[in-house]
Amino acid sequence: MKEKYPPEEIIHINQPEIRKINAIVALSFGSRDSKKPGLSNQEIADFVKKLYQSTSVPLILQREIAECLKETPKAKVIYEHRIKGKYLDTYEVLYQAKQFCDKFKWKNILLIAHPDHLPRARLTAKKLGFNVYIPYELPSISYDKQSIKPWTRERWRFLLHELKSGIIYKIQGKI
């Protein structure tokens, strides 16, 4: 997994280099419904909580991750698309995170996402102008068989979805 990324983007959370990180940005991965974030998001949230406890770096979280971390302070929670009723996709979450970070001149983010989602999320964040870092300690994250999004239930479905999404993002100039 880590070999997919340039070594200069891989960061160890227990090393002094973590001090260059301005914010942790975590993207959700499906959900069970509007009230249940689901297994994948709980696993992502558990990792984010561990990161926060060891670094105290401000958190910018998509709603499903934030719901799993009720007691953890958050700098920003991204709930919905700027355009009412439009799907909150990877680009929109990262766009809103960038708008928020720009207010504080934060450019260096530790990006957290499902490992199979991370390559497109990383390219999108870089295109938006972030300096992106990936945690060396990123755990594997499950696929939730009960997700309301069929493409996040099984790896093969998600990889097909990512292939299509990657092509669309490339055509639209988002990566």
GROMACS .gro file of C-alpha atoms in nm:
model
  175
    1MET     CA    1   0.000   0.000   0.000
    2LYS     CA    2   0.261   0.255   0.105
    3GLU     CA    3   0.472   0.184  -0.203
    4LYS     CA    4   0.197   0.349  -0.415
    5TYR     CA    5   0.296   0.690  -0.283
    6PRO     CA    6   0.614   0.896  -0.307
    7PRO     CA    7   0.825   0.840   0.007
    8GLU     CA    8   0.822   1.213   0.085
    9GLU     CA    9   0.442   1.195   0.126
   10ILE     CA   10   0.451   0.909   0.378
   11ILE     CA   11   0.459   1.033   0.735
   12HIS     CA   12   0.500   0.851   1.066
   13ILE     CA   13   0.266   0.977   1.335
   14ASN     CA   14   0.513   0.921   1.618
   15GLN     CA   15   0.800   1.111   1.455
   16PRO     CA   16   0.882   1.485   1.479
   17GLU     CA   17   0.786   1.529   1.110
   18ILE     CA   18   0.419   1.512   1.214
   19ARG     CA   19   0.458   1.874   1.333
   20LYS     CA   20   0.439   1.998   0.974
   21ILE     CA   21   0.076   1.878   0.948
   22ASN     CA   22  -0.184   2.156   0.980
   23ALA     CA   23  -0.498   1.939   0.972
   24ILE     CA   24  -0.619   1.582   0.948
   25VAL     CA   25  -0.882   1.545   0.675
   26ALA     CA   26  -1.091   1.225   0.688
   27LEU     CA   27  -1.334   1.111   0.419
   28SER     CA   28  -1.617   0.868   0.480
   29PHE     CA   29  -1.671   0.541   0.298
   30GLY     CA   30  -2.039   0.461   0.258
   31SER     CA   31  -2.281   0.439   0.548
   32ARG     CA   32  -2.567   0.217   0.654
   33ASP     CA   33  -2.821   0.500   0.657
   34SER     CA   34  -2.845   0.861   0.770
   35LYS     CA   35  -2.828   0.754   1.136
   36LYS     CA   36  -2.574   0.469   1.121
   37PRO     CA   37  -2.227   0.550   0.987
   38GLY     CA   38  -2.148   0.180   0.942
   39LEU     CA   39  -1.852  -0.050   0.989
   40SER     CA   40  -1.606   0.113   0.745
   41ASN     CA   41  -1.663   0.461   0.888
   42GLN     CA   42  -1.629   0.335   1.245
   43GLU     CA   43  -1.292   0.182   1.156
   44ILE     CA   44  -1.178   0.506   0.990
   45ALA     CA   45  -1.301   0.702   1.293
   46ASP     CA   46  -1.115   0.474   1.534
   47PHE     CA   47  -0.793   0.546   1.346
   48VAL     CA   48  -0.865   0.921   1.335
   49LYS     CA   49  -0.925   0.919   1.711
   50LYS     CA   50  -0.590   0.748   1.767
   51LEU     CA   51  -0.422   1.008   1.545
   52TYR     CA   52  -0.588   1.295   1.727
   53GLN     CA   53  -0.495   1.157   2.068
   54SER     CA   54  -0.130   1.135   1.970
   55THR     CA   55  -0.104   1.460   1.770
   56SER     CA   56  -0.387   1.705   1.866
   57VAL     CA   57  -0.387   1.818   1.502
   58PRO     CA   58  -0.721   1.985   1.407
   59LEU     CA   59  -0.976   1.751   1.250
   60ILE     CA   60  -1.176   1.817   0.933
   61LEU     CA   61  -1.422   1.533   0.898
   62GLN     CA   62  -1.696   1.417   0.669
   63ARG     CA   63  -2.022   1.373   0.862
   64GLU     CA   64  -2.015   0.993   0.897
   65ILE     CA   65  -1.671   1.001   1.057
   66ALA     CA   66  -1.768   1.289   1.287
   67GLU     CA   67  -2.074   1.097   1.406
   68CYS     CA   68  -1.847   0.821   1.532
   69LEU     CA   69  -1.637   1.074   1.726
   70LYS     CA   70  -1.897   1.262   1.928
   71GLU     CA   71  -1.659   1.346   2.216
   72THR     CA   72  -1.360   1.439   1.997
   73PRO     CA   73  -1.310   1.810   1.913
   74LYS     CA   74  -1.347   1.896   1.546
   75ALA     CA   75  -1.232   2.201   1.355
   76LYS     CA   76  -1.487   2.142   1.076
   77VAL     CA   77  -1.751   1.885   0.983
   78ILE     CA   78  -1.865   1.861   0.622
   79TYR     CA   79  -2.231   1.761   0.609
   80GLU     CA   80  -2.358   1.831   0.261
   81HIS     CA   81  -2.279   1.965  -0.084
   82ARG     CA   82  -2.280   2.343  -0.132
   83ILE     CA   83  -2.561   2.291  -0.385
   84LYS     CA   84  -2.869   2.170  -0.200
   85GLY     CA   85  -2.962   1.813  -0.293
   86LYS     CA   86  -2.644   1.739  -0.489
   87TYR     CA   87  -2.438   1.430  -0.399
   88LEU     CA   88  -2.149   1.500  -0.161
   89ASP     CA   89  -1.861   1.341  -0.349
   90THR     CA   90  -1.487   1.324  -0.283
   91TYR     CA   91  -1.417   1.644  -0.474
   92GLU     CA   92  -1.680   1.842  -0.286
   93VAL     CA   93  -1.559   1.725   0.056
   94LEU     CA   94  -1.202   1.818  -0.028
   95TYR     CA   95  -1.311   2.148  -0.188
   96GLN     CA   96  -1.491   2.247   0.133
   97ALA     CA   97  -1.192   2.133   0.341
   98LYS     CA   98  -0.966   2.352   0.124
   99GLN     CA   99  -1.193   2.656   0.164
  100PHE     CA  100  -1.180   2.609   0.541
  101CYS     CA  101  -0.803   2.551   0.551
  102ASP     CA  102  -0.735   2.858   0.338
  103LYS     CA  103  -0.882   3.077   0.616
  104PHE     CA  104  -0.596   2.964   0.841
  105LYS     CA  105  -0.331   2.929   0.567
  106TRP     CA  106  -0.319   2.553   0.629
  107LYS     CA  107  -0.171   2.366   0.331
  108ASN     CA  108  -0.028   2.046   0.483
  109ILE     CA  109  -0.289   1.779   0.546
  110LEU     CA  110  -0.276   1.423   0.667
  111LEU     CA  111  -0.533   1.257   0.442
  112ILE     CA  112  -0.734   0.965   0.579
  113ALA     CA  113  -0.963   0.756   0.361
  114HIS     CA  114  -1.037   0.393   0.286
  115PRO     CA  115  -0.710   0.257   0.138
  116ASP     CA  116  -0.878   0.182  -0.197
  117HIS     CA  117  -1.028   0.533  -0.207
  118LEU     CA  118  -0.708   0.707  -0.102
  119PRO     CA  119  -0.533   0.724  -0.444
  120ARG     CA  120  -0.813   0.930  -0.607
  121ALA     CA  121  -0.867   1.134  -0.290
  122ARG     CA  122  -0.494   1.212  -0.280
  123LEU     CA  123  -0.484   1.327  -0.642
  124THR     CA  124  -0.796   1.539  -0.589
  125ALA     CA  125  -0.652   1.705  -0.277
  126LYS     CA  126  -0.325   1.777  -0.457
  127LYS     CA  127  -0.515   1.927  -0.753
  128LEU     CA  128  -0.694   2.158  -0.507
  129GLY     CA  129  -0.356   2.280  -0.380
  130PHE     CA  130  -0.299   2.079  -0.064
  131ASN     CA  131   0.037   1.932   0.030
  132VAL     CA  132  -0.084   1.580   0.101
  133TYR     CA  133   0.068   1.335   0.348
  134ILE     CA  134  -0.037   0.975   0.402
  135PRO     CA  135   0.007   0.806   0.740
  136TYR     CA  136   0.252   0.518   0.735
  137GLU     CA  137   0.034   0.348   0.995
  138LEU     CA  138  -0.286   0.353   0.785
  139PRO     CA  139  -0.477   0.034   0.873
  140SER     CA  140  -0.678  -0.181   0.638
  141ILE     CA  141  -1.047  -0.084   0.643
  142SER     CA  142  -1.335  -0.327   0.592
  143TYR     CA  143  -1.601  -0.315   0.326
  144ASP     CA  144  -1.942  -0.288   0.492
  145LYS     CA  145  -2.181  -0.545   0.344
  146GLN     CA  146  -2.472  -0.338   0.481
  147SER     CA  147  -2.370  -0.009   0.321
  148ILE     CA  148  -2.647   0.179   0.142
  149LYS     CA  149  -2.398   0.244  -0.141
  150PRO     CA  150  -2.360  -0.082  -0.336
  151TRP     CA  151  -2.009   0.013  -0.454
  152THR     CA  152  -1.878   0.027  -0.095
  153ARG     CA  153  -2.002  -0.322  -0.001
  154GLU     CA  154  -1.734  -0.525  -0.180
  155ARG     CA  155  -1.388  -0.452  -0.310
  156TRP     CA  156  -1.449  -0.560  -0.670
  157ARG     CA  157  -1.750  -0.327  -0.693
  158PHE     CA  158  -1.552  -0.040  -0.551
  159LEU     CA  159  -1.259  -0.091  -0.785
  160LEU     CA  160  -1.499  -0.077  -1.082
  161HIS     CA  161  -1.653   0.238  -0.934
  162GLU     CA  162  -1.307   0.391  -0.887
  163LEU     CA  163  -1.210   0.316  -1.244
  164LYS     CA  164  -1.519   0.501  -1.368
  165SER     CA  165  -1.480   0.783  -1.114
  166GLY     CA  166  -1.113   0.826  -1.197
  167ILE     CA  167  -1.192   0.866  -1.567
  168ILE     CA  168  -1.469   1.116  -1.492
  169TYR     CA  169  -1.248   1.314  -1.251
  170LYS     CA  170  -0.969   1.322  -1.511
  171ILE     CA  171  -1.204   1.449  -1.784
  172GLN     CA  172  -1.348   1.711  -1.547
  173GLY     CA  173  -1.000   1.828  -1.442
  174LYS     CA  174  -1.046   1.725  -1.078
  175ILE     CA  175  -0.731   1.514  -1.074
   0.00000   0.00000   0.00000
